[in-house]
CSV table of C-alpha atoms in Angstrom, one decimal:
chain,number,residue,atom,x,y,z
A,1,GLN,CA,-45.1,12.4,38.2
A,2,SER,CA,-42.9,9.6,39.6
A,3,ALA,CA,-42.9,6.1,38.2
A,4,LEU,CA,-45.0,3.5,39.9
A,5,THR,CA,-43.0,1.5,42.4
A,6,GLN,CA,-41.9,-2.1,41.5
A,7,PRO,CA,-39.2,-4.3,43.0
A,8,PRO,CA,-36.2,-4.3,40.7
A,9,SER,CA,-36.0,-8.1,40.7
A,10,ALA,CA,-37.9,-11.2,41.6
A,11,SER,CA,-37.0,-14.9,41.2
A,12,GLY,CA,-38.4,-18.4,41.6
A,13,SER,CA,-37.6,-22.0,40.6
A,14,PRO,CA,-39.5,-23.8,37.9
A,15,GLY,CA,-43.0,-24.7,39.1
A,16,GLN,CA,-43.1,-22.2,41.9
A,17,SER,CA,-45.2,-19.0,42.1
A,18,VAL,CA,-43.9,-15.5,42.2
A,19,THR,CA,-45.8,-12.2,42.8
A,20,ILE,CA,-44.7,-8.8,41.6
A,21,SER,CA,-46.1,-5.7,43.2
A,22,CYS,CA,-46.8,-2.3,41.7
A,23,THR,CA,-47.5,0.6,44.1
A,24,GLY,CA,-49.0,3.9,43.1
A,25,THR,CA,-51.4,6.4,44.6
A,26,SER,CA,-55.1,7.1,44.8
A,27,SER,CA,-54.7,9.2,41.7
A,28,ASP,CA,-53.6,6.3,39.5
A,29,VAL,CA,-53.5,2.6,40.6
A,30,GLY,CA,-55.9,3.0,43.5
A,31,GLY,CA,-58.4,5.3,41.8
A,32,TYR,CA,-59.1,3.6,38.5
A,33,ASN,CA,-59.4,0.1,37.1
A,34,TYR,CA,-56.9,0.8,34.4
A,35,VAL,CA,-53.8,-1.1,35.5
A,36,SER,CA,-52.1,-3.2,32.8
A,37,TRP,CA,-49.0,-5.5,32.9
A,38,TYR,CA,-46.5,-6.1,30.1
A,39,GLN,CA,-43.8,-8.8,29.5
A,40,HIS,CA,-40.7,-7.6,27.7
A,41,HIS,CA,-38.0,-9.8,26.4
A,42,PRO,CA,-34.9,-7.7,25.4
A,43,GLY,CA,-34.9,-6.8,21.7
A,44,LYS,CA,-38.6,-7.7,21.2
A,45,ALA,CA,-41.8,-5.7,21.4
A,46,PRO,CA,-43.4,-5.6,24.8
A,47,LYS,CA,-46.4,-8.0,25.2
A,48,LEU,CA,-49.7,-7.2,27.0
A,49,MET,CA,-50.4,-9.7,29.7
A,50,ILE,CA,-53.1,-8.2,31.9
A,51,TYR,CA,-55.4,-5.3,31.4
A,52,GLU,CA,-58.0,-3.6,33.5
A,53,GLY,CA,-56.3,-5.0,36.6
A,54,THR,CA,-57.4,-8.6,36.3
A,55,LYS,CA,-58.2,-9.5,32.7
A,56,ARG,CA,-55.8,-11.8,30.7
A,57,SER,CA,-55.0,-10.7,27.2
A,58,SER,CA,-55.8,-13.1,24.4
A,59,GLY,CA,-53.5,-16.1,24.4
A,60,VAL,CA,-51.9,-15.4,27.7
A,61,PRO,CA,-51.7,-18.6,29.9
A,62,ASP,CA,-53.9,-18.7,32.9
A,63,ARG,CA,-50.7,-19.1,35.0
A,64,PHE,CA,-50.7,-15.3,34.8
A,65,SER,CA,-53.1,-13.4,37.0
A,66,GLY,CA,-53.6,-9.8,38.2
A,67,SER,CA,-55.1,-8.3,41.3
A,68,LYS,CA,-55.4,-5.1,43.2
A,69,SER,CA,-55.7,-3.9,46.8
A,70,GLY,CA,-55.9,-0.2,47.5
A,71,ASN,CA,-53.0,1.6,45.8
A,72,THR,CA,-51.1,-1.6,45.0
A,73,ALA,CA,-51.6,-3.9,42.0
A,74,SER,CA,-50.0,-7.3,41.7
A,75,LEU,CA,-49.0,-9.8,39.0
A,76,THR,CA,-48.7,-13.4,40.0
A,77,VAL,CA,-47.0,-16.0,37.8
A,78,SER,CA,-47.8,-19.6,38.9
A,79,GLY,CA,-46.1,-22.7,37.7
A,80,LEU,CA,-43.0,-20.8,36.6
A,81,GLN,CA,-41.5,-21.8,33.3
A,82,ALA,CA,-38.1,-20.9,31.8
A,83,GLU,CA,-39.8,-18.8,29.1
A,84,ASP,CA,-41.3,-16.6,31.8
A,85,GLU,CA,-37.9,-15.0,32.4
A,86,ALA,CA,-38.3,-11.4,31.3
A,87,ASP,CA,-38.8,-7.9,32.4
A,88,TYR,CA,-42.3,-7.1,33.6
A,89,TYR,CA,-43.8,-3.6,33.8
A,90,CYS,CA,-47.0,-2.3,35.3
A,91,CYS,CA,-48.8,0.7,33.9
A,92,SER,CA,-51.7,2.9,35.0
A,93,TYR,CA,-53.8,5.8,33.8
A,94,VAL,CA,-53.4,8.9,36.0
A,95,GLY,CA,-56.7,10.7,36.5
A,96,THR,CA,-55.4,14.0,37.7
A,97,ASN,CA,-53.7,14.9,34.5
A,98,LYS,CA,-55.0,12.2,32.1
A,99,LYS,CA,-51.5,10.9,31.5
A,100,ILE,CA,-50.1,7.4,31.6
A,101,ILE,CA,-47.4,6.1,33.9
A,102,PHE,CA,-45.3,3.0,34.0
A,103,GLY,CA,-43.6,1.2,36.8
A,104,GLY,CA,-39.8,1.0,36.9
A,105,GLY,CA,-39.9,-2.7,35.8
A,106,THR,CA,-39.1,-6.0,37.5
A,107,LYS,CA,-36.6,-8.5,36.2
A,108,LEU,CA,-38.0,-11.9,36.7
A,109,THR,CA,-35.4,-14.7,36.9
A,110,VAL,CA,-36.3,-18.4,36.7
A,111,LEU,CA,-33.6,-20.2,38.7
B,1,GLN,CA,-53.6,-9.4,11.3
B,2,VAL,CA,-52.8,-6.3,13.2
B,3,GLN,CA,-49.5,-4.7,12.4
B,4,VAL,CA,-47.7,-1.6,13.6
B,5,VAL,CA,-44.4,-0.6,12.0
B,6,GLU,CA,-42.3,2.3,13.1
B,7,SER,CA,-39.7,4.2,11.0
B,8,GLY,CA,-37.7,7.4,10.9
B,9,GLY,CA,-35.2,6.7,13.7
B,10,GLY,CA,-31.5,7.6,13.4
B,11,LEU,CA,-28.6,9.7,14.7
B,12,VAL,CA,-29.2,13.4,15.4
B,13,LYS,CA,-27.2,16.1,17.1
B,14,PRO,CA,-28.4,17.7,20.3
B,15,GLY,CA,-30.8,20.5,19.5
B,16,GLY,CA,-31.8,18.8,16.3
B,17,SER,CA,-35.2,17.5,15.0
B,18,LEU,CA,-36.5,14.1,13.8
B,19,ARG,CA,-39.9,12.9,12.7
B,20,LEU,CA,-41.0,9.3,13.5
B,21,SER,CA,-43.7,7.6,11.6
B,22,CYS,CA,-45.9,4.6,12.5
B,23,ALA,CA,-47.9,2.7,9.8
B,24,ALA,CA,-50.8,0.6,11.0
B,25,SER,CA,-52.7,-2.1,9.3
B,26,GLY,CA,-55.2,-4.9,10.0
B,27,PHE,CA,-57.7,-2.9,11.9
B,28,THR,CA,-59.9,0.2,11.6
B,29,PHE,CA,-57.3,2.7,12.4
B,30,SER,CA,-59.6,5.7,12.9
B,31,ASP,CA,-61.4,3.9,15.8
B,32,TYR,CA,-58.4,3.8,18.1
B,33,TYR,CA,-56.2,6.0,20.2
B,34,MET,CA,-52.5,5.6,19.4
B,35,ASN,CA,-49.4,6.1,21.6
B,36,TRP,CA,-45.7,6.5,21.5
B,37,ILE,CA,-43.7,4.8,24.3
B,38,ARG,CA,-39.9,4.8,24.6
B,39,GLN,CA,-37.2,2.8,26.4
B,40,ALA,CA,-33.8,4.5,27.0
B,41,PRO,CA,-30.7,2.2,27.1
B,42,GLY,CA,-30.7,0.2,30.4
B,43,LYS,CA,-33.9,1.9,31.5
B,44,GLY,CA,-37.6,1.0,31.8
B,45,LEU,CA,-40.5,1.9,29.6
B,46,GLU,CA,-41.7,5.5,29.5
B,47,TRP,CA,-45.0,6.6,28.0
B,48,VAL,CA,-44.4,9.6,25.7
B,49,SER,CA,-47.7,10.7,24.1
B,50,TYR,CA,-51.1,9.7,23.0
B,51,ILE,CA,-53.6,11.0,20.4
B,52,SER,CA,-57.3,10.3,20.2
B,53,SER,CA,-58.9,8.5,17.3
B,54,ARG,CA,-59.8,11.7,15.4
B,55,GLY,CA,-56.8,13.6,16.6
B,56,SER,CA,-58.6,16.1,18.7
B,57,ILE,CA,-57.1,15.1,22.0
B,58,VAL,CA,-53.4,14.8,22.7
B,59,ASN,CA,-51.3,14.5,25.8
B,60,TYR,CA,-47.6,14.3,26.5
B,61,ALA,CA,-45.2,13.2,29.3
B,62,ASP,CA,-43.8,16.2,31.2
B,63,SER,CA,-40.3,15.3,29.9
B,64,VAL,CA,-41.3,16.0,26.3
B,65,GLU,CA,-44.1,18.5,26.5
B,66,GLY,CA,-43.4,21.6,24.4
B,67,ARG,CA,-40.7,19.8,22.3
B,68,PHE,CA,-42.6,16.8,20.8
B,69,THR,CA,-45.8,16.9,18.7
B,70,ILE,CA,-48.0,13.9,18.0
B,71,SER,CA,-50.3,13.8,14.9
B,72,ARG,CA,-52.1,11.3,12.8
B,73,ASP,CA,-53.5,10.9,9.3
B,74,ASN,CA,-56.4,8.5,9.3
B,75,ALA,CA,-56.5,8.4,5.5
B,76,LYS,CA,-52.9,7.0,5.6
B,77,ASN,CA,-53.4,4.8,8.7
B,78,SER,CA,-50.4,6.5,10.2
B,79,VAL,CA,-49.4,8.3,13.3
B,80,TYR,CA,-46.3,10.6,13.7
B,81,LEU,CA,-44.1,12.0,16.4
B,82,GLN,CA,-42.3,15.3,15.5
B,83,MET,CA,-39.4,15.6,17.9
B,84,ASN,CA,-37.7,19.0,18.3
B,85,SER,CA,-34.9,20.4,20.5
B,86,LEU,CA,-33.7,16.9,21.1
B,87,ARG,CA,-31.5,16.1,24.1
B,88,ALA,CA,-29.1,13.3,24.9
B,89,GLU,CA,-31.7,11.9,27.3
B,90,ASP,CA,-34.2,11.4,24.5
B,91,THR,CA,-31.9,8.6,23.2
B,92,ALA,CA,-34.2,5.5,23.2
B,93,VAL,CA,-36.0,2.9,21.3
B,94,TYR,CA,-39.4,4.5,20.4
B,95,TYR,CA,-42.4,2.2,20.1
B,96,CYS,CA,-45.7,2.9,18.6
B,97,ALA,CA,-48.6,1.1,20.3
B,98,ARG,CA,-52.4,0.8,19.8
B,99,ASP,CA,-54.6,1.7,22.8
B,100,GLY,CA,-57.0,-1.2,23.5
B,101,LYS,CA,-59.9,1.1,24.4
B,102,SER,CA,-59.1,1.5,28.2
B,103,TRP,CA,-55.6,2.9,28.6
B,104,TRP,CA,-53.7,-0.3,27.8
B,105,PHE,CA,-51.6,-1.2,24.8
B,106,ASP,CA,-52.5,-4.3,22.9
B,107,TYR,CA,-50.3,-4.1,19.8
B,108,TRP,CA,-46.8,-2.8,19.7
B,109,GLY,CA,-44.3,-2.3,16.9
B,110,GLN,CA,-40.7,-3.5,17.0
B,111,GLY,CA,-39.5,0.0,17.7
B,112,THR,CA,-37.1,2.5,16.1
B,113,LEU,CA,-33.9,3.7,17.6
B,114,VAL,CA,-33.3,7.4,18.1
B,115,THR,CA,-29.7,8.4,19.1
B,116,VAL,CA,-29.0,12.0,20.1
B,117,SER,CA,-25.3,12.6,20.2
B,118,SER,CA,-22.7,15.0,18.8
């Protein structure tokens, strides 16, 4: 099972919006409403941002939003702030073998 | 508050074994699936294994199947990962994480480092 496909990097200036994509197949991203997104600052525990594709985890600012179209899920960060600079990972349940798969990660840089 | 704390990491030679532990508190442990997730140096997150709330269902990543065994003790609010036949590519920070009921991870520990090297 290959990892979900994410762009290695993304960037934006403070106040701008950036969208990170996560592409899978009909066996994972496209087939189930079980996509989640995590923010990971190096040396810290990953933090759940979005679950079930579009739902924000408790305490996550509404600047973060999730969506899905076909086999591709997306995370949009609006009104970029310096503290948003981190690695972001998507994750999905895989129905064919009941395993879980992560994307390769996207390093978000706030310019 | 919910806490998840891993322990048991360290340096081990290729072919060796190690047992990781994860102690949970602040929630009804026996109601939740638990997971192990790892991050190799310079790499992304990789799901390793999950175990159901009562321990009857387990699953593993292809990369560890047959070498790693997940288990839990609900009386001790703990989950374990027995790692055998370790390889250099198993070197990683291993995180324990609670499943938030629909294949997402809402609480993570700080991780424990496993280094496989001669």
